[in-house]
Amino acid sequence: MSDRWVSSLREVKAEERKAPEIRRSFEERKAPEVRKNPFPLPSQLQSVPAAEGWQDMYPYFTRFRPEDDNRFWFYNSMHFPEPMSAFDSISQEAPYAAMGAVTTRTFVFPAALGIDYRVFNGRVYITGNPVLDPKEIERRLGLFQKRAGHYYQNWPTLYAEWEKRITNLIKEVNAIVVPQLPEFEDEEVVTKARGIAQNHYLWERFNRLIESYSVMWHHHFEFLMLGYGAYVVFFQFCKKAFPEIPDQTIARMVAGLDVLMFRPDDELKKLAKLAVKLRLEDKFSETKPPAEVIALLERAGAAGKEWLAAFEKAREPWFNITMGDGLDYHHRSWNDDLTVPFSSLPRYIAQIKAGDSLERPTEQLKKERERIIAEYRELLSTAEDKAAFDQMLGLCHLVFPFVEDHKFYCDHWFVSSFYNKVREFGELLAREGLLETSEDIFHLQHTEVKQALTDVMVGWASGTGPVGGPHWKPLVAKRKKIIEALKKWNAPPALGPMPEAVEDPALLMLWGINKETLENWAKPEGEQSENEFRGFAAAPGCTEGIARVLKTTNEIGEIREGEILVCPATSPSWGPVFSKIKAAVSDIGGTMSHAAIVAREYGLPAVVGTGQATKRIKTGQRIRVDGNQGIVTILG
């Protein structure tokens, strides 16, 4: 990390410290008058009537406290768009603990600590913790420069080592064996004097599984926060050097880069091409279940065997991808449910036979990227500024692929493997009579799972069996009903006092939250335009079409060719969907959110961070999406 890069970072931090309105928004801890606040205070929220006792599903430290009324919170619907099951609370505990440790303690980011989170009616609300003292920022900056500089200077080598660590961790999770608890121990336990009975391994292996989840999240944020950090510095440099530059234009300077999250969709396209080459296209149909298609291919002679061999090769690891953001247990991977990939193959096959290209417009994006870079670089007046621009942009190009690549390894491959291993422990609890099905384990907190496993351990050892069926089964049934009731809650997008300014680039780029966004969210229905609303101009282009509103990822199969996707947030794993739609609109997200990145790479117009798209638009309505200006219009 050169002196010029460090100087630019120092200038960014200096500009942040000059903004008194930003400091006031965080430093003033007096509760605002309720009448002046457009968002409800946490203390004003009401539990869903049919969901009494929902608080017991989550740890005590996730609840709002009286002092939280003095802070601004927003609903993290990007990562948690649905009410959480009890077990899924681990997907806040582990990630936020790891992210905060990386930001606050490991790399010592100068102006940001970790994130606080709370849960209400099963929804996750978060807020950032800035560093405001200029002396403390300066002290932390020195540590950050040395630590981050080591990673930036050695990025390719360190990233290669990271890939080995994360893939080995995935192998370790898949290799965990859930003890079967036989009637009698194997004789070798005696003859080889092992001294440990099988019931001990219930604790050991479940603990190892939970610990591996925490380790993964530390790996997840190890490079990610530095990737964001490099882009933030470049973003701030561009905003200062080119005051009128749109956020989307800065984002397009890093478009067209090869990232792993597109690989599963690319593998599907290769399989479609092979099916046409082998003249197997008649075996595929959107209406046939995957098992039936595979059976037809197995009877299709040498050609069928060749295709199936290619299919099996593609599955590992590329089909270890879920249709969600990877953080909900019920978002199964393609390998667990082949419906999504197999339903996409007939469309790809038809496009190939029609002579259409299946390729993303990567070369076009690269040419546009180089044009934008050259035009803005020419506007810089000094050689020093041009050198800084080149270096910061080069660093972004180096680190940015990880911003997306980590999702495949961590959020998808690892998490789907983790949840499947949890299911194996669920199968044991179901066999022992504590649960009805293996899926019921996800309605217990991971600490409660350990209690249930302890019951099994003691019951097996005593010879009398576990006693927890009457305890756990009614609790699971109650929690299932609570989750269904919580789905009906219309969660406010934000809580607490409206900030006087939002200048945090991460909130802006990833979640799409700035002053204008909040003002739009806060408008009473009577003041909102009936047919038009705004968001972030995430991907260029303008188009009209029929809307398909999807509230959850489980509805993804409903979308039809040529429709416009309207959803709370999207995932990079929706590649097959993006090759089907005309445009995308999301409730939350900024210019560097996953929805924005994927839309740009597929050459589709997109408006993100609208805050209200899924509430204002209905499936079947005709809408216009203007990705150049960030405007969505309901036409009728």
XYZ file of C-alpha atoms in Angstrom:
636
model
C 0.000 0.000 0.000
C 1.790 3.127 -1.232
C 2.168 6.486 0.498
C -0.240 8.036 -2.038
C -2.931 5.454 -1.246
C -2.447 6.082 2.465
C -2.593 9.830 1.850
C -5.909 9.429 0.049
C -7.246 7.345 2.921
C -6.118 10.020 5.370
C -7.877 12.687 3.272
C -11.086 10.650 3.271
C -10.995 10.365 7.055
C -10.239 14.079 7.371
C -13.282 14.934 5.238
C -15.428 12.706 7.427
C -14.241 14.531 10.554
C -15.078 17.921 9.042
C -18.780 17.165 8.804
C -20.357 18.409 12.055
C -23.799 17.242 11.049
C -22.500 13.665 10.826
C -20.910 13.933 14.239
C -24.106 15.293 15.751
C -26.193 12.476 14.292
C -24.134 9.933 16.188
C -22.963 11.887 19.212
C -26.309 13.239 20.378
C -27.878 10.516 22.469
C -31.003 12.386 23.510
C -34.231 10.711 22.428
C -35.980 12.865 19.807
C -39.554 13.925 20.214
C -41.754 11.192 18.845
C -43.845 13.616 16.788
C -40.739 14.705 14.861
C -39.589 11.184 14.176
C -41.067 9.499 11.074
C -39.953 6.027 12.140
C -41.292 4.143 15.159
C -39.049 3.780 18.170
C -38.123 0.219 19.126
C -40.117 0.597 22.332
C -43.248 1.390 20.276
C -43.203 -1.878 18.326
C -45.938 -4.385 19.048
C -45.582 -8.154 18.982
C -47.757 -10.022 16.504
C -50.858 -11.102 18.508
C -50.768 -14.710 17.297
C -47.037 -15.040 18.005
C -46.872 -14.716 21.783
C -43.583 -15.990 23.131
C -41.580 -15.336 19.976
C -38.833 -13.779 22.133
C -37.986 -17.173 23.617
C -36.867 -18.411 20.207
C -33.827 -16.113 20.268
C -31.034 -15.374 22.787
C -31.690 -12.728 25.455
C -29.015 -10.377 24.141
C -30.847 -9.889 20.832
C -33.748 -7.950 22.417
C -34.152 -4.196 22.207
C -33.252 -2.238 25.338
C -34.656 1.129 26.525
C -31.540 3.031 25.443
C -31.941 1.672 21.899
C -34.701 4.243 21.321
C -31.901 6.814 20.957
C -30.245 5.039 18.042
C -31.096 4.605 14.353
C -31.727 1.013 13.191
C -32.675 -0.457 9.843
C -34.163 -3.783 8.854
C -31.519 -5.994 7.244
C -33.921 -7.544 4.778
C -31.056 -8.081 2.333
C -29.627 -10.944 4.380
C -32.656 -11.916 6.471
C -35.809 -11.287 4.398
C -37.930 -13.762 6.369
C -38.603 -14.329 10.089
C -35.857 -16.506 11.498
C -36.193 -19.956 12.916
C -34.666 -20.483 16.348
C -31.611 -22.286 14.960
C -30.993 -19.611 12.340
C -30.203 -17.170 15.133
C -26.696 -18.618 14.875
C -26.517 -16.812 11.519
C -26.460 -13.519 13.377
C -24.353 -14.585 16.328
C -21.458 -15.959 14.302
C -21.358 -13.411 11.417
C -21.679 -10.248 13.504
C -19.166 -11.548 16.066
C -16.686 -12.299 13.291
C -17.261 -9.098 11.313
C -16.904 -6.940 14.404
C -13.721 -8.740 15.423
C -12.167 -8.288 11.971
C -13.147 -4.606 11.768
C -12.590 -3.550 15.376
C -9.807 -5.788 16.635
C -7.910 -7.485 13.823
C -7.398 -4.919 11.060
C -8.416 -1.949 13.255
C -10.438 0.018 10.709
C -9.943 3.708 11.557
C -13.504 5.055 11.656
C -15.687 1.988 12.128
C -16.256 -0.602 14.821
C -18.593 -3.571 14.516
C -22.359 -3.767 14.072
C -24.993 -4.095 16.799
C -28.083 -6.123 16.007
C -31.465 -6.739 17.578
C -34.359 -9.062 16.749
C -38.031 -8.133 16.839
C -40.865 -10.339 15.565
C -38.179 -12.526 13.997
C -36.664 -9.695 11.896
C -33.084 -8.495 12.245
C -32.374 -4.780 12.767
C -28.809 -3.464 12.691
C -26.851 -0.274 13.324
C -23.223 0.708 12.919
C -20.795 1.921 15.569
C -18.576 4.710 14.227
C -15.355 6.000 15.779
C -15.808 9.748 16.262
C -12.787 10.952 18.223
C -10.205 12.367 15.725
C -7.299 11.286 17.940
C -8.657 7.747 18.165
C -9.175 7.635 14.406
C -5.576 8.734 13.886
C -4.319 6.127 16.350
C -6.280 3.365 14.665
C -5.234 4.551 11.211
C -1.582 3.784 11.921
C -2.407 0.206 12.912
C -4.765 -0.223 9.952
C -2.173 0.959 7.420
C 0.359 -1.627 8.527
C -2.066 -4.533 8.811
C -4.182 -3.859 5.732
C -1.047 -2.978 3.770
C 0.355 -6.461 4.397
C -2.762 -8.024 2.879
C -2.999 -5.623 -0.076
C 0.681 -6.129 -0.941
C 0.454 -9.930 -0.733
C -3.156 -10.387 -1.870
C -2.736 -13.181 -4.504
C -0.561 -15.331 -2.225
C -2.723 -14.815 0.855
C -5.917 -15.409 -1.118
C -4.553 -18.711 -2.482
C -3.854 -19.778 1.098
C -7.348 -18.638 2.080
C -8.921 -20.853 -0.607
C -7.082 -23.855 0.817
C -8.239 -23.053 4.351
C -11.881 -22.654 3.416
C -12.046 -25.733 1.166
C -10.352 -27.809 3.884
C -12.889 -26.505 6.390
C -15.725 -27.606 4.100
C -14.149 -31.070 3.804
C -13.840 -31.270 7.593
C -17.522 -30.454 8.058
C -18.612 -33.022 5.500
C -16.364 -35.603 7.189
C -18.026 -35.226 10.602
C -19.725 -38.531 11.465
C -22.794 -38.438 13.707
C -22.517 -41.350 16.199
C -25.151 -44.029 15.798
C -25.134 -45.216 19.446
C -25.202 -49.028 19.067
C -26.631 -51.371 21.689
C -23.119 -52.357 22.685
C -19.800 -50.676 21.971
C -17.505 -52.235 19.384
C -15.137 -54.723 20.969
C -12.149 -52.654 19.841
C -13.093 -49.984 22.389
C -11.990 -52.595 24.941
C -9.244 -54.463 23.093
C -7.523 -51.249 22.024
C -8.259 -49.545 25.343
C -9.819 -46.469 23.765
C -11.562 -45.602 26.976
C -14.273 -43.430 25.384
C -17.854 -44.536 24.627
C -19.814 -43.348 21.598
C -22.151 -41.032 23.480
C -19.232 -38.693 24.237
C -18.843 -38.066 20.499
C -22.324 -36.549 20.289
C -21.021 -33.560 22.210
C -17.608 -33.522 20.593
C -18.842 -33.623 17.004
C -21.758 -31.266 17.438
C -19.428 -28.801 19.168
C -16.952 -29.193 16.319
C -19.733 -28.446 13.816
C -20.799 -25.285 15.654
C -17.203 -24.147 16.090
C -16.539 -24.643 12.384
C -19.418 -22.264 11.640
C -17.717 -19.565 13.688
C -14.368 -20.240 12.008
C -15.969 -19.936 8.570
C -17.389 -16.498 9.355
C -13.997 -15.238 10.458
C -12.607 -16.434 7.121
C -15.613 -14.867 5.382
C -14.799 -11.366 6.640
C -11.011 -11.712 6.633
C -10.682 -10.470 3.043
C -14.172 -9.074 2.503
C -13.851 -6.018 4.736
C -10.540 -5.125 3.077
C -12.190 -5.507 -0.328
C -14.883 -3.064 0.707
C -12.244 -0.804 2.254
C -10.298 -0.530 -1.004
C -13.457 0.311 -2.939
C -14.562 2.847 -0.312
C -11.297 4.784 -0.647
C -11.554 4.769 -4.460
C -15.219 5.757 -4.247
C -14.447 8.713 -1.974
C -11.534 9.786 -4.169
C -13.827 9.835 -7.226
C -16.544 11.768 -5.366
C -14.009 14.412 -4.377
C -12.275 14.579 -7.777
C -15.490 14.408 -9.853
C -18.288 15.919 -7.702
C -21.042 15.157 -10.239
C -20.076 11.526 -10.944
C -22.998 9.079 -10.381
C -22.431 6.160 -8.013
C -23.321 3.784 -10.838
C -20.512 5.146 -13.021
C -17.936 4.444 -10.309
C -19.306 0.917 -9.951
C -19.054 0.355 -13.713
C -15.304 0.964 -13.499
C -15.026 -2.466 -11.860
C -17.633 -4.252 -14.027
C -16.811 -7.168 -16.309
C -14.562 -8.953 -13.807
C -14.647 -12.739 -13.610
C -16.214 -13.974 -10.350
C -17.068 -17.468 -9.132
C -20.718 -16.713 -8.389
C -21.461 -16.840 -12.121
C -19.809 -20.246 -12.518
C -22.859 -22.384 -11.572
C -24.924 -20.687 -14.279
C -22.035 -21.056 -16.739
C -21.894 -24.778 -15.950
C -25.617 -25.071 -16.711
C -25.083 -23.416 -20.067
C -22.254 -25.841 -20.865
C -24.561 -28.759 -20.029
C -27.242 -27.287 -22.321
C -24.719 -27.025 -25.168
C -23.651 -30.632 -24.582
C -27.279 -31.797 -24.659
C -27.744 -30.166 -28.079
C -24.445 -31.597 -29.354
C -25.442 -35.109 -28.242
C -28.996 -34.655 -29.606
C -30.570 -35.202 -26.214
C -32.708 -32.062 -26.197
C -35.976 -34.007 -26.310
C -35.188 -35.544 -22.918
C -35.492 -32.189 -21.121
C -38.746 -30.501 -20.167
C -39.721 -27.900 -17.582
C -42.669 -30.083 -16.563
C -40.648 -33.262 -15.959
C -39.192 -33.810 -12.475
C -35.376 -34.143 -12.427
C -35.523 -37.839 -11.444
C -37.575 -38.595 -14.570
C -35.149 -36.690 -16.811
C -32.179 -38.549 -15.317
C -33.969 -41.886 -15.837
C -34.524 -41.011 -19.523
C -30.864 -40.106 -19.937
C -29.757 -43.341 -18.280
C -31.657 -45.213 -21.013
C -30.252 -43.021 -23.800
C -27.144 -45.111 -24.461
C -23.631 -43.715 -24.757
C -24.829 -40.164 -25.334
C -26.892 -40.201 -22.148
C -24.000 -41.616 -20.143
C -21.659 -38.926 -21.491
C -24.057 -36.148 -20.501
C -24.650 -37.617 -17.042
C -20.886 -37.892 -16.474
C -20.497 -34.207 -17.339
C -23.432 -33.423 -15.073
C -21.879 -35.246 -12.105
C -18.577 -33.457 -12.708
C -20.325 -30.063 -12.682
C -22.226 -30.802 -9.476
C -19.114 -30.767 -7.298
C -18.591 -28.083 -6.300
C -20.711 -25.813 -8.528
C -24.172 -27.073 -7.571
C -23.502 -26.355 -3.890
C -25.332 -23.085 -4.292
C -28.656 -22.070 -2.802
C -31.369 -19.848 -4.219
C -31.325 -17.682 -1.112
C -28.545 -15.648 0.427
C -27.282 -18.758 2.163
C -28.437 -17.886 5.679
C -31.796 -19.691 5.973
C -31.844 -23.426 6.615
C -34.742 -24.031 4.205
C -32.923 -22.497 1.221
C -31.646 -25.777 -0.161
C -28.764 -26.100 -2.607
C -29.111 -27.164 -6.219
C -27.570 -30.493 -5.209
C -30.296 -30.983 -2.613
C -33.065 -29.990 -5.021
C -32.282 -30.260 -8.738
C -35.540 -28.552 -9.731
C -33.972 -25.116 -10.336
C -31.082 -26.199 -12.582
C -33.159 -28.755 -14.504
C -36.002 -26.293 -15.082
C -33.482 -23.848 -16.570
C -31.927 -26.311 -19.025
C -34.869 -26.465 -21.506
C -34.789 -22.682 -21.930
C -31.044 -22.664 -22.539
C -31.405 -25.539 -25.006
C -34.123 -23.638 -26.902
C -31.924 -20.533 -27.068
C -29.015 -22.531 -28.471
C -31.182 -24.137 -31.139
C -32.536 -20.704 -32.053
C -28.988 -19.439 -32.541
C -29.068 -17.083 -29.562
C -25.969 -16.436 -27.518
C -25.951 -17.568 -23.892
C -22.957 -15.461 -22.983
C -23.121 -12.509 -20.621
C -22.087 -9.239 -22.306
C -18.701 -9.342 -20.554
C -16.651 -7.956 -23.459
C -19.096 -5.104 -23.925
C -18.872 -4.337 -20.209
C -15.080 -4.335 -20.387
C -15.059 -1.926 -23.327
C -17.498 0.365 -21.542
C -15.408 0.082 -18.397
C -12.228 1.135 -20.209
C -14.037 4.022 -21.906
C -15.355 5.375 -18.596
C -11.966 4.967 -16.912
C -10.158 6.799 -19.724
C -12.643 9.683 -19.809
C -12.533 10.340 -16.089
C -8.795 9.825 -15.801
C -8.320 12.509 -18.446
C -10.224 14.970 -16.256
C -7.563 14.753 -13.544
C -5.222 17.723 -13.783
C -2.040 16.450 -12.146
C 0.221 13.460 -12.683
C 0.033 12.754 -8.960
C -3.767 12.488 -9.037
C -3.630 10.260 -12.120
C -1.120 7.985 -10.406
C -3.337 7.784 -7.315
C -6.387 7.072 -9.499
C -4.513 4.298 -11.335
C -3.260 2.720 -8.148
C -6.595 2.787 -6.312
C -8.487 1.446 -9.314
C -5.856 -1.260 -9.848
C -6.265 -2.312 -6.222
C -10.057 -2.467 -6.684
C -9.641 -4.700 -9.731
C -7.315 -6.930 -7.695
C -9.506 -7.298 -4.621
C -13.014 -6.940 -6.010
C -13.478 -10.533 -7.263
C -13.249 -11.698 -3.661
C -16.208 -9.479 -2.765
C -18.321 -11.927 -4.782
C -16.159 -15.092 -4.721
C -16.392 -15.452 -0.951
C -20.144 -15.951 -1.253
C -19.732 -19.175 -3.195
C -17.264 -20.712 -0.761
C -18.796 -19.397 2.471
C -22.469 -18.450 2.168
C -23.331 -21.292 -0.197
C -20.929 -24.252 -0.323
C -20.010 -24.188 3.365
C -23.415 -23.168 4.743
C -25.347 -25.748 2.695
C -22.879 -28.423 3.898
C -23.261 -27.153 7.474
C -27.057 -27.260 7.439
C -27.066 -30.744 5.906
C -24.807 -31.950 8.708
C -27.172 -30.356 11.251
C -29.949 -32.373 9.586
C -28.022 -35.562 10.359
C -28.100 -34.655 14.049
C -31.813 -33.949 13.555
C -32.281 -37.450 12.149
C -30.684 -38.901 15.282
C -32.995 -36.864 17.541
C -36.000 -37.968 15.491
C -34.947 -41.647 15.736
C -34.598 -41.246 19.488
C -38.136 -39.834 19.702
C -37.284 -36.251 20.709
C -38.439 -34.736 17.392
C -40.997 -35.680 14.760
C -38.706 -35.063 11.757
C -35.072 -34.138 11.112
C -36.160 -30.647 9.952
C -37.606 -29.931 13.409
C -34.082 -29.435 14.735
C -34.109 -25.982 13.109
C -36.803 -24.850 15.530
C -34.376 -25.249 18.422
C -31.533 -22.885 19.270
C -28.149 -24.559 18.906
C -27.783 -24.436 22.697
C -31.106 -26.278 23.001
C -29.925 -28.885 20.509
C -27.018 -29.591 22.831
C -29.492 -30.063 25.701
C -31.444 -32.558 23.603
C -28.246 -34.401 22.657
C -27.304 -34.520 26.343
C -30.673 -36.162 27.025
C -29.831 -38.800 24.413
C -26.322 -39.299 25.852
C -27.608 -39.832 29.383
C -30.543 -42.011 28.301
C -28.272 -44.248 26.219
C -25.781 -44.566 29.057
C -28.458 -45.408 31.645
C -30.250 -47.841 29.368
C -33.612 -46.154 29.979
C -33.611 -43.887 26.903
C -34.143 -40.119 26.516
C -37.164 -38.436 28.072
C -37.363 -35.206 26.001
C -40.094 -36.074 23.481
C -42.925 -34.530 25.566
C -40.773 -31.432 26.115
C -39.395 -30.726 22.641
C -42.230 -31.800 20.344
C -44.851 -29.370 21.719
C -42.232 -26.592 21.759
C -41.381 -27.198 18.081
C -45.085 -27.265 17.142
C -45.628 -23.952 18.948
C -42.647 -22.319 17.247
C -43.799 -23.423 13.800
C -47.081 -21.616 14.407
C -45.201 -18.547 15.634
C -43.106 -18.423 12.469
C -46.231 -18.563 10.309
C -47.768 -15.709 12.302
C -44.575 -13.616 12.089
C -44.585 -13.872 8.288
C -47.636 -11.612 8.240
C -45.882 -8.756 10.072
C -45.160 -5.703 7.954
C -41.731 -4.859 9.340
C -40.858 -1.123 9.342
C -37.796 -0.468 7.164
C -36.197 1.666 9.892
C -36.520 2.445 13.595
C -35.452 5.265 15.880
C -34.394 8.865 15.205
C -33.814 9.944 11.625
C -30.066 10.653 11.203
C -29.215 14.196 10.137
C -26.891 12.694 7.530
C -25.800 9.253 6.375
C -22.297 9.362 4.955
C -21.125 5.823 5.633
C -20.105 4.509 2.186
C -20.816 0.899 3.191
C -24.422 1.737 4.106
C -24.717 3.600 0.833
C -23.131 1.053 -1.494
C -24.253 -2.249 0.002
C -27.609 -1.461 1.607
C -28.479 1.654 -0.381
C -29.198 3.780 2.670
C -28.654 7.538 2.460
C -30.606 10.627 3.501
C -32.794 10.558 0.391
C -33.599 6.873 0.872
C -34.710 7.449 4.434
C -36.832 10.451 3.461
C -38.593 8.316 0.831
C -39.199 5.561 3.383
C -40.570 8.109 5.829
C -43.136 9.688 3.511
C -46.755 9.066 4.524
C -48.732 7.183 1.893
C -50.695 10.318 1.003
C -47.509 12.164 0.054
C -46.126 9.442 -2.174
C -46.543 9.514 -5.922
C -49.243 7.056 -6.896
C -47.399 5.602 -9.866
C -43.724 6.502 -9.489
C -40.969 6.010 -6.927
C -37.194 6.117 -6.812
C -34.256 3.984 -5.807
C -30.603 3.652 -6.765
C -29.745 3.577 -10.459
C -27.902 0.265 -10.191
C -27.547 -0.925 -13.790
C -28.079 1.148 -16.953
C -30.927 0.784 -19.401
C -34.666 1.393 -19.550
C -37.351 -1.179 -20.285
C -41.033 -1.971 -19.734
C -42.660 -5.263 -18.889
C -44.954 -7.290 -16.658
C -43.966 -7.402 -12.991
C -43.483 -10.581 -11.030
C -43.399 -9.832 -7.289
C -41.578 -12.457 -5.234
C -41.615 -12.049 -1.463
C -39.424 -15.111 -0.714
C -36.842 -17.172 -2.590
C -39.145 -20.198 -2.410
C -41.338 -18.453 -5.018
C -38.516 -18.170 -7.569
C -40.007 -20.899 -9.773
C -43.033 -18.673 -10.484
C -41.163 -16.170 -12.650
C -41.820 -16.335 -16.396
C -39.765 -15.457 -19.441
C -39.530 -11.722 -20.106
C -41.019 -10.565 -16.795
C -39.518 -7.924 -14.516
C -38.389 -9.283 -11.173
C -39.554 -7.323 -8.106
C -38.235 -8.637 -4.785
C -36.880 -7.626 -1.348
C -33.312 -8.477 -2.438
C -31.611 -10.849 -4.838
C -28.677 -13.211 -4.586
C -25.825 -13.735 -7.075
C -27.019 -17.350 -7.246
C -30.042 -16.239 -9.246
C -28.040 -16.426 -12.480
C -30.577 -18.626 -14.313
C -33.293 -16.149 -13.321
C -31.344 -13.138 -14.607
C -31.004 -14.789 -18.006
C -34.817 -15.035 -18.070
C -35.983 -11.587 -16.929
C -35.956 -8.121 -18.547
C -35.032 -6.069 -15.480
C -34.822 -6.193 -11.688
C -36.205 -4.016 -8.876
C -35.420 -4.540 -5.186
C -36.530 -3.064 -1.869
C -33.040 -2.798 -0.440
C -29.530 -2.522 -1.844
C -27.018 -0.005 -3.146
C -24.884 0.259 -6.261
C -22.519 -2.436 -4.949
C -25.208 -4.784 -3.644
C -25.385 -8.252 -5.145
C -28.525 -7.416 -7.129
C -26.783 -4.439 -8.711
C -23.609 -6.381 -9.512
C -25.466 -9.297 -11.095
C -27.747 -7.007 -13.134
C -24.757 -5.127 -14.558
C -22.961 -8.353 -15.464
C -26.054 -9.659 -17.270
C -26.668 -6.320 -19.004
C -30.097 -5.765 -17.415
C -31.581 -2.476 -16.158
C -31.956 -2.444 -12.378
C -33.234 -0.104 -9.689
C -32.396 -1.147 -6.121
C -32.987 0.256 -2.650
C -36.527 1.464 -3.394
C -37.716 0.496 0.091
C -41.248 -0.106 -1.173
C -41.277 -1.972 -4.484
C -42.789 -5.201 -3.144
C -45.482 -3.182 -1.340
C -46.377 -0.828 -4.181
C -46.241 -3.219 -7.144
C -48.480 -6.215 -7.769
C -47.743 -9.212 -9.961
C -49.223 -8.687 -13.430
C -48.895 -4.906 -13.466
C -46.986 -3.320 -16.320
C -44.050 -1.253 -15.066
C -41.146 0.763 -16.456
C -37.669 0.365 -14.977
C -35.273 3.221 -15.679
C -31.871 2.013 -14.533
C -30.225 5.205 -15.753
C -32.107 7.503 -13.375
C -33.260 5.069 -10.701
C -36.998 5.495 -11.365
C -39.714 2.827 -11.330
C -43.085 3.722 -12.883
C -46.288 1.698 -12.556
C -47.976 1.970 -15.960
C -51.156 0.014 -15.255
